Structures are given as structure tokens and as C-alpha cells.
């Protein structure tokens, strides 16, 4: 297998001596005739090696260590004791991936497959952010609904689809990147339980932080309020000080250029009308 992919403005190559099933959502980002910036070499093994280097982060489904070449990762799945892959950076443009033969069947799961490539590492190098949000299109601009899981991001996105004929690009994640002094929302190959994943880039009109309530009310957040709410919804490798610093800087820049609102809402067309009036009439 030899395939090229582009996510945001990052183009990379996946090389493997054997073919295996790539999740359909990831295949949406396949491209041709572009220059690869990074190459991932995939191999299969009966036994995964222990992670080399100094361990800098550990949790049940992930062990991260650092070597002179970069990061190594031992990758697992929450709720399971076995690890399914290792990721090892061998230069500033290459990484080796070893897959456990016993665990290949699990690669059809979007987050499991995408985790193989540590894409957040490459994205932060391009000053891009991965935001936990539902990403919709309205008047050819992106509205991003963000909040902790279970708050109703997908529900509000679907209300806009139902009552305003908005297109949902992703129900769970978006890549945010800056170009020409504007922040753009891009598709991402992981979409959670929403099962809605499309490859489309659009300028960001607004980010909306959601809060459940019995009445519908929208207000603009101050930069401090916006930062406090958004920080927890951004993918940040806390074990990497440079990563954290760049993420904070990018988030501050995003908030300076993109308005952030809070919507307290129920599940009704009135929630849509309330936000629409605030975003497109008051402004």
C-alpha cells in the first residue's frame, strides 16, 4: 500500500508492504499528485516491543516516551488491557508504526486508526488546533458547536439541519487552521457516534459554547471566558511543554479573530432562532 492523504494543509504518505482496510472516513482525505511532508511506515508483528526512552506520560491506553529522534507511543484502547500498536518517530519527517496481528480487526474504528499517526503532533507544528465540536455550514461559513460530551452538540447541529437546511460536516471534531489572517474549519477523519464526516474547509463565522437549559439565551463571551471554556475542548498533549505553549498561543489568536458565544438552550426550533438572531441580526 502506498497512499497520499491531506488533512488541513498537512500532506503525508502511508507506506505498507501489505494492504489492510482503512476506515472510510479516513479515505475521504486521500489525495494524489501532491508532495508528501511526512511518511509513515507500517509493519505487522506478533509481539509489540516495549517503549524505549524516558517515559513522559502514562495512562491505561497510552504510554509515551521520548528518545533522541522524537516520541515513541504504545497505543491501546480504553477498557482493554492489550496494546495494539507502537508509533516511533525516526526523524523530523518519518515515523515507524508496528501493528499487532491479533489487533488488526480493531483498526476499522476511526479513533483507533487515526491514533496511529499522532496527527495532533504534526498539526500543532502547523499552528492548527483540533476542536471537539459539531461543525455545520450556514451561508457558506462554519458554525462550530462545542461543549463537553453529552451536552448536545450533535443535537443542536441537527436542529440547524432540520430547520435551516444547514449541512453538517462533522458531528464531533474539526481542525482549525489560520490562513491569510483568517481561521478556517477543516474536516477531520474522526466523527464519534454522529457518523457524519465530510472533507470541507470553510471560514469560521462563530464558535458557540453550549449549555443545556429550559430557556434559550445567547450571549457573547469575553476573551477570558472564551479561553476558559475552549481550552478543555482542544486536543493538547500536556506532556509536551512546547505543544502546550503553541496551543495556548493559537487559541488566544483564534479568540481574538473569531467571536465566541454561549448558547443556553433546549431542543427546539426556538434555540435555532435565538442563536440565528444573535449571530446574524445583532451583529
Coordinates of C-alpha atoms in Angstrom, one line a residue:
X1 CA 0.0 0.0 0.0
X2 CA 1.3 3.4 -0.9
X3 CA -1.3 6.2 -0.4
X4 CA -1.2 10.0 0.0
X5 CA -3.5 11.9 2.3
X6 CA -4.2 15.6 3.0
X7 CA -5.8 16.9 6.2
X8 CA -5.9 20.6 6.5
X9 CA -2.6 21.7 4.9
X10 CA -0.7 18.6 6.0
X11 CA 0.1 16.1 3.3
X12 CA 1.5 12.7 4.3
X13 CA 2.3 9.3 2.9
X14 CA 1.4 5.9 4.3
X15 CA 3.6 3.0 3.2
X16 CA 2.9 -0.6 4.0
X17 CA 4.0 -3.9 2.4
X18 CA 0.5 -5.3 2.8
X19 CA -2.9 -3.9 2.2
X20 CA -5.4 -3.6 5.0
X21 CA -8.8 -1.9 5.4
X22 CA -8.6 1.9 6.0
X23 CA -11.7 3.3 7.6
X24 CA -14.0 5.0 5.0
X25 CA -13.9 8.3 6.8
X26 CA -10.1 8.4 6.6
X27 CA -10.2 7.6 2.9
X28 CA -12.2 10.8 2.3
X29 CA -8.9 12.6 2.8
X30 CA -6.9 10.6 0.2
X31 CA -5.2 12.8 -2.4
X32 CA -3.0 12.4 -5.5
X33 CA 0.0 14.2 -7.1
X34 CA 1.0 16.2 -4.1
X35 CA 4.3 16.5 -2.3
X36 CA 4.4 14.5 0.9
X37 CA 5.8 16.2 4.0
X38 CA 5.8 13.2 6.2
X39 CA 6.0 9.4 5.7
X40 CA 4.5 6.7 8.0
X41 CA 6.0 3.2 7.5
X42 CA 3.6 0.4 8.7
X43 CA 4.6 -3.1 9.5
X44 CA 3.0 -6.1 11.3
X45 CA 4.3 -8.1 14.2
X46 CA 3.4 -10.9 16.5
X47 CA 4.8 -9.1 19.6
X48 CA 5.0 -5.4 20.2
X49 CA 8.2 -4.1 21.7
X50 CA 8.4 -2.2 24.9
X51 CA 8.7 1.5 24.5
X52 CA 12.2 2.8 24.5
X53 CA 13.4 6.1 26.0
X54 CA 12.3 8.1 29.0
X55 CA 8.6 7.7 29.8
X56 CA 6.9 11.1 30.0
X57 CA 3.2 10.2 30.1
X58 CA 1.3 7.1 31.1
X59 CA -2.4 6.1 31.2
X60 CA -4.1 2.8 30.7
X61 CA -4.4 3.2 26.9
X62 CA -1.2 5.1 26.1
X63 CA 2.4 5.2 27.2
X64 CA 4.6 8.0 25.7
X65 CA 8.4 8.1 25.9
X66 CA 10.9 10.4 24.4
X67 CA 14.1 9.5 22.6
X68 CA 16.7 11.5 20.7
X69 CA 14.7 11.0 17.5
X70 CA 11.4 12.1 19.0
X71 CA 8.3 10.5 20.6
X72 CA 7.5 6.8 21.0
X73 CA 4.0 5.7 21.8
X74 CA 2.5 2.4 22.9
X75 CA -1.2 2.6 21.8
X76 CA -4.1 0.8 23.4
X77 CA -7.9 1.0 23.6
X78 CA -9.8 2.2 26.7
X79 CA -11.2 -0.7 28.6
X80 CA -8.8 -3.2 27.2
X81 CA -5.5 -4.5 28.7
X82 CA -3.7 -5.3 25.4
X83 CA -1.9 -2.7 23.3
X84 CA -2.5 -2.8 19.5
X85 CA 0.4 -0.7 18.0
X86 CA 3.6 1.3 18.6
X87 CA 4.4 4.6 17.0
X88 CA 8.1 5.7 16.8
X89 CA 9.4 8.9 15.3
X90 CA 12.7 8.2 13.5
X91 CA 13.3 11.7 12.0
X92 CA 11.5 15.0 11.6
X93 CA 9.8 13.6 8.5
X94 CA 9.3 9.9 9.2
X95 CA 7.7 7.5 11.8
X96 CA 7.5 3.7 12.1
X97 CA 4.3 2.0 13.1
X98 CA 4.1 -1.6 14.3
X99 CA 0.7 -3.3 14.4
X100 CA -0.1 -6.3 16.5
X101 CA -1.5 -9.1 14.2
X102 CA -4.0 -10.0 16.9
X103 CA -5.5 -6.5 16.9
X104 CA -5.8 -5.6 13.2
X105 CA -9.6 -6.1 13.3
X106 CA -9.9 -3.1 15.6
X107 CA -8.4 -0.7 13.0
X108 CA -11.8 -0.2 11.4
X109 CA -12.7 2.1 14.3
X110 CA -11.9 5.7 13.3
X111 CA -10.2 6.9 16.5
X112 CA -8.1 3.7 16.8
X113 CA -6.8 4.0 13.2
X114 CA -6.2 7.8 13.4
X115 CA -4.3 7.5 16.7
X116 CA -1.6 5.5 14.8
X117 CA -0.3 8.7 13.2
X118 CA -0.2 11.1 16.2
X119 CA -1.6 13.7 13.9
X120 CA -2.0 16.3 16.6
X121 CA 1.8 16.5 16.7
X122 CA 2.0 17.4 13.1
X123 CA -0.9 19.8 13.3
X124 CA 0.4 21.9 16.1
X125 CA 3.7 22.3 14.1
X126 CA 1.5 24.0 11.5
X127 CA -0.2 26.1 14.2
X128 CA -3.5 24.2 13.8
X129 CA -5.9 23.1 16.5
X130 CA -8.2 20.1 16.9
X131 CA -11.5 21.2 18.4
X132 CA -14.1 18.9 20.0
X133 CA -17.2 20.3 18.2
X134 CA -20.0 19.8 15.8
X135 CA -19.2 21.6 12.5
X136 CA -22.0 22.9 10.4
X137 CA -22.3 25.1 7.3
X138 CA -24.6 28.2 7.2
X139 CA -24.4 30.7 4.4
X140 CA -21.1 29.1 3.3
X141 CA -19.4 29.7 6.6
X142 CA -18.7 27.4 9.5
X143 CA -20.5 27.5 12.8
X144 CA -18.9 25.3 15.5
X145 CA -20.9 24.0 18.4
X146 CA -18.5 23.0 21.3
X147 CA -19.1 21.6 24.7
X148 CA -18.2 18.6 26.9
X149 CA -19.6 15.2 25.6
X150 CA -23.2 14.7 26.3
X151 CA -24.2 18.4 26.2
X152 CA -25.9 18.3 22.9
X153 CA -23.5 19.4 20.1
X154 CA -24.9 16.9 17.6
X155 CA -28.5 17.7 18.6
X156 CA -28.1 21.4 18.0
X157 CA -26.3 20.7 14.7
X158 CA -29.2 18.5 13.6
X159 CA -31.7 21.2 14.6
X160 CA -29.9 23.6 12.2
X161 CA -30.0 20.9 9.5
X162 CA -33.7 20.3 10.1
X163 CA -34.9 24.0 10.4
X164 CA -32.3 25.9 8.4
X165 CA -31.2 23.3 5.8
X166 CA -27.6 23.5 7.1
X167 CA -25.1 20.9 6.1
X168 CA -23.3 19.0 8.9
X169 CA -19.6 18.5 8.0
X170 CA -18.6 16.6 11.2
X171 CA -20.5 15.8 14.3
X172 CA -17.6 15.5 16.7
X173 CA -14.3 17.2 15.6
X174 CA -12.9 19.9 13.4
X175 CA -9.4 21.0 12.5
X176 CA -8.9 24.8 12.8
X177 CA -6.1 26.4 10.9
X178 CA -5.2 30.0 10.1
X179 CA -4.6 31.3 6.6
X180 CA -4.5 34.9 5.3
X181 CA -5.2 36.1 8.8
X182 CA -8.5 34.1 8.9
X183 CA -9.3 31.0 10.8
X184 CA -10.6 28.1 8.7
X185 CA -12.6 25.0 9.8
X186 CA -11.4 21.8 8.1
X187 CA -12.8 18.3 8.0
X188 CA -11.3 15.6 10.4
X189 CA -11.4 11.8 9.9
X190 CA -12.9 11.1 13.3
X191 CA -16.6 11.9 13.9
X192 CA -17.6 10.0 17.0
X193 CA -21.1 8.5 17.3
X194 CA -22.6 11.1 14.9
X195 CA -21.2 9.1 11.9
X196 CA -21.1 12.4 9.9
X197 CA -17.8 13.0 8.4
X198 CA -17.0 15.2 5.3
X199 CA -13.9 16.8 3.9
X200 CA -14.7 20.5 3.5
X201 CA -12.8 23.7 4.5
X202 CA -14.7 26.9 5.3
X203 CA -14.0 30.2 7.1
X204 CA -15.2 30.2 10.7
X205 CA -18.1 32.6 11.4
X206 CA -18.6 31.7 15.1
X207 CA -17.8 29.3 17.8
X208 CA -20.8 28.5 20.1
X209 CA -20.3 27.0 23.6
X210 CA -23.4 25.1 24.6
X211 CA -25.2 24.8 27.9
X212 CA -28.4 22.9 28.5
X213 CA -31.3 25.0 29.8
X214 CA -35.1 25.4 29.8
X215 CA -35.0 28.7 28.1
X216 CA -33.0 29.9 25.1
X217 CA -30.5 32.7 25.5
X218 CA -27.3 33.6 23.7
X219 CA -24.5 36.0 24.8
X220 CA -21.1 36.8 23.6
X221 CA -18.2 35.7 25.8
X222 CA -15.3 37.8 26.8
X223 CA -11.8 36.6 25.7
X224 CA -11.1 35.3 29.2
X225 CA -14.5 33.4 29.4
X226 CA -14.0 32.0 25.9
X227 CA -10.5 30.8 26.6
X228 CA -11.6 29.1 29.8
X229 CA -14.4 27.2 28.0
X230 CA -12.5 26.3 24.8
X231 CA -9.2 25.2 26.4
X232 CA -10.8 22.0 27.7
X233 CA -12.2 21.1 24.2
X234 CA -8.9 21.4 22.4
X235 CA -6.6 18.4 21.9
X236 CA -3.5 19.2 23.9
X237 CA -0.5 16.9 24.7
X238 CA 0.0 18.1 28.3
X239 CA 3.3 16.2 28.5
X240 CA 4.9 18.4 25.8
X241 CA 5.6 21.9 27.0
X242 CA 6.3 23.3 23.5
X243 CA 2.9 21.8 22.3
X244 CA 1.1 23.4 25.2
X245 CA 2.7 26.8 24.6
X246 CA 1.9 26.8 20.9
X247 CA -1.7 25.6 21.6
X248 CA -2.3 28.4 24.1
X249 CA -0.9 31.0 21.7
X250 CA -3.0 29.7 18.8
X251 CA -6.1 29.6 21.0
X252 CA -5.6 33.2 22.1
X253 CA -5.2 34.2 18.4
X254 CA -8.3 32.3 17.4
X255 CA -10.4 34.1 20.1
X256 CA -9.0 37.5 19.0
X257 CA -10.3 36.9 15.5
X258 CA -13.4 34.6 15.9
X259 CA -16.3 35.6 18.1
X260 CA -17.3 33.0 20.8
X261 CA -20.8 32.9 22.1
X262 CA -22.5 30.9 24.8
X263 CA -25.9 29.4 24.0
X264 CA -28.1 28.2 26.8
X265 CA -30.7 26.1 25.0
X266 CA -33.4 23.5 24.9
X267 CA -34.1 21.1 22.0
X268 CA -36.4 23.2 19.7
X269 CA -36.6 25.5 16.7
X270 CA -36.6 28.4 19.1
X271 CA -33.0 27.5 20.1
X272 CA -32.1 27.9 16.4
X273 CA -34.0 31.2 16.0
X274 CA -32.4 32.6 19.2
X275 CA -28.9 31.9 18.1
X276 CA -29.5 33.0 14.5
X277 CA -31.0 36.3 15.6
X278 CA -28.0 36.9 17.9
X279 CA -25.3 36.0 15.3
X280 CA -26.8 37.5 12.1
X281 CA -29.1 40.3 13.3
X282 CA -27.5 41.9 16.3
X283 CA -24.0 41.7 14.7

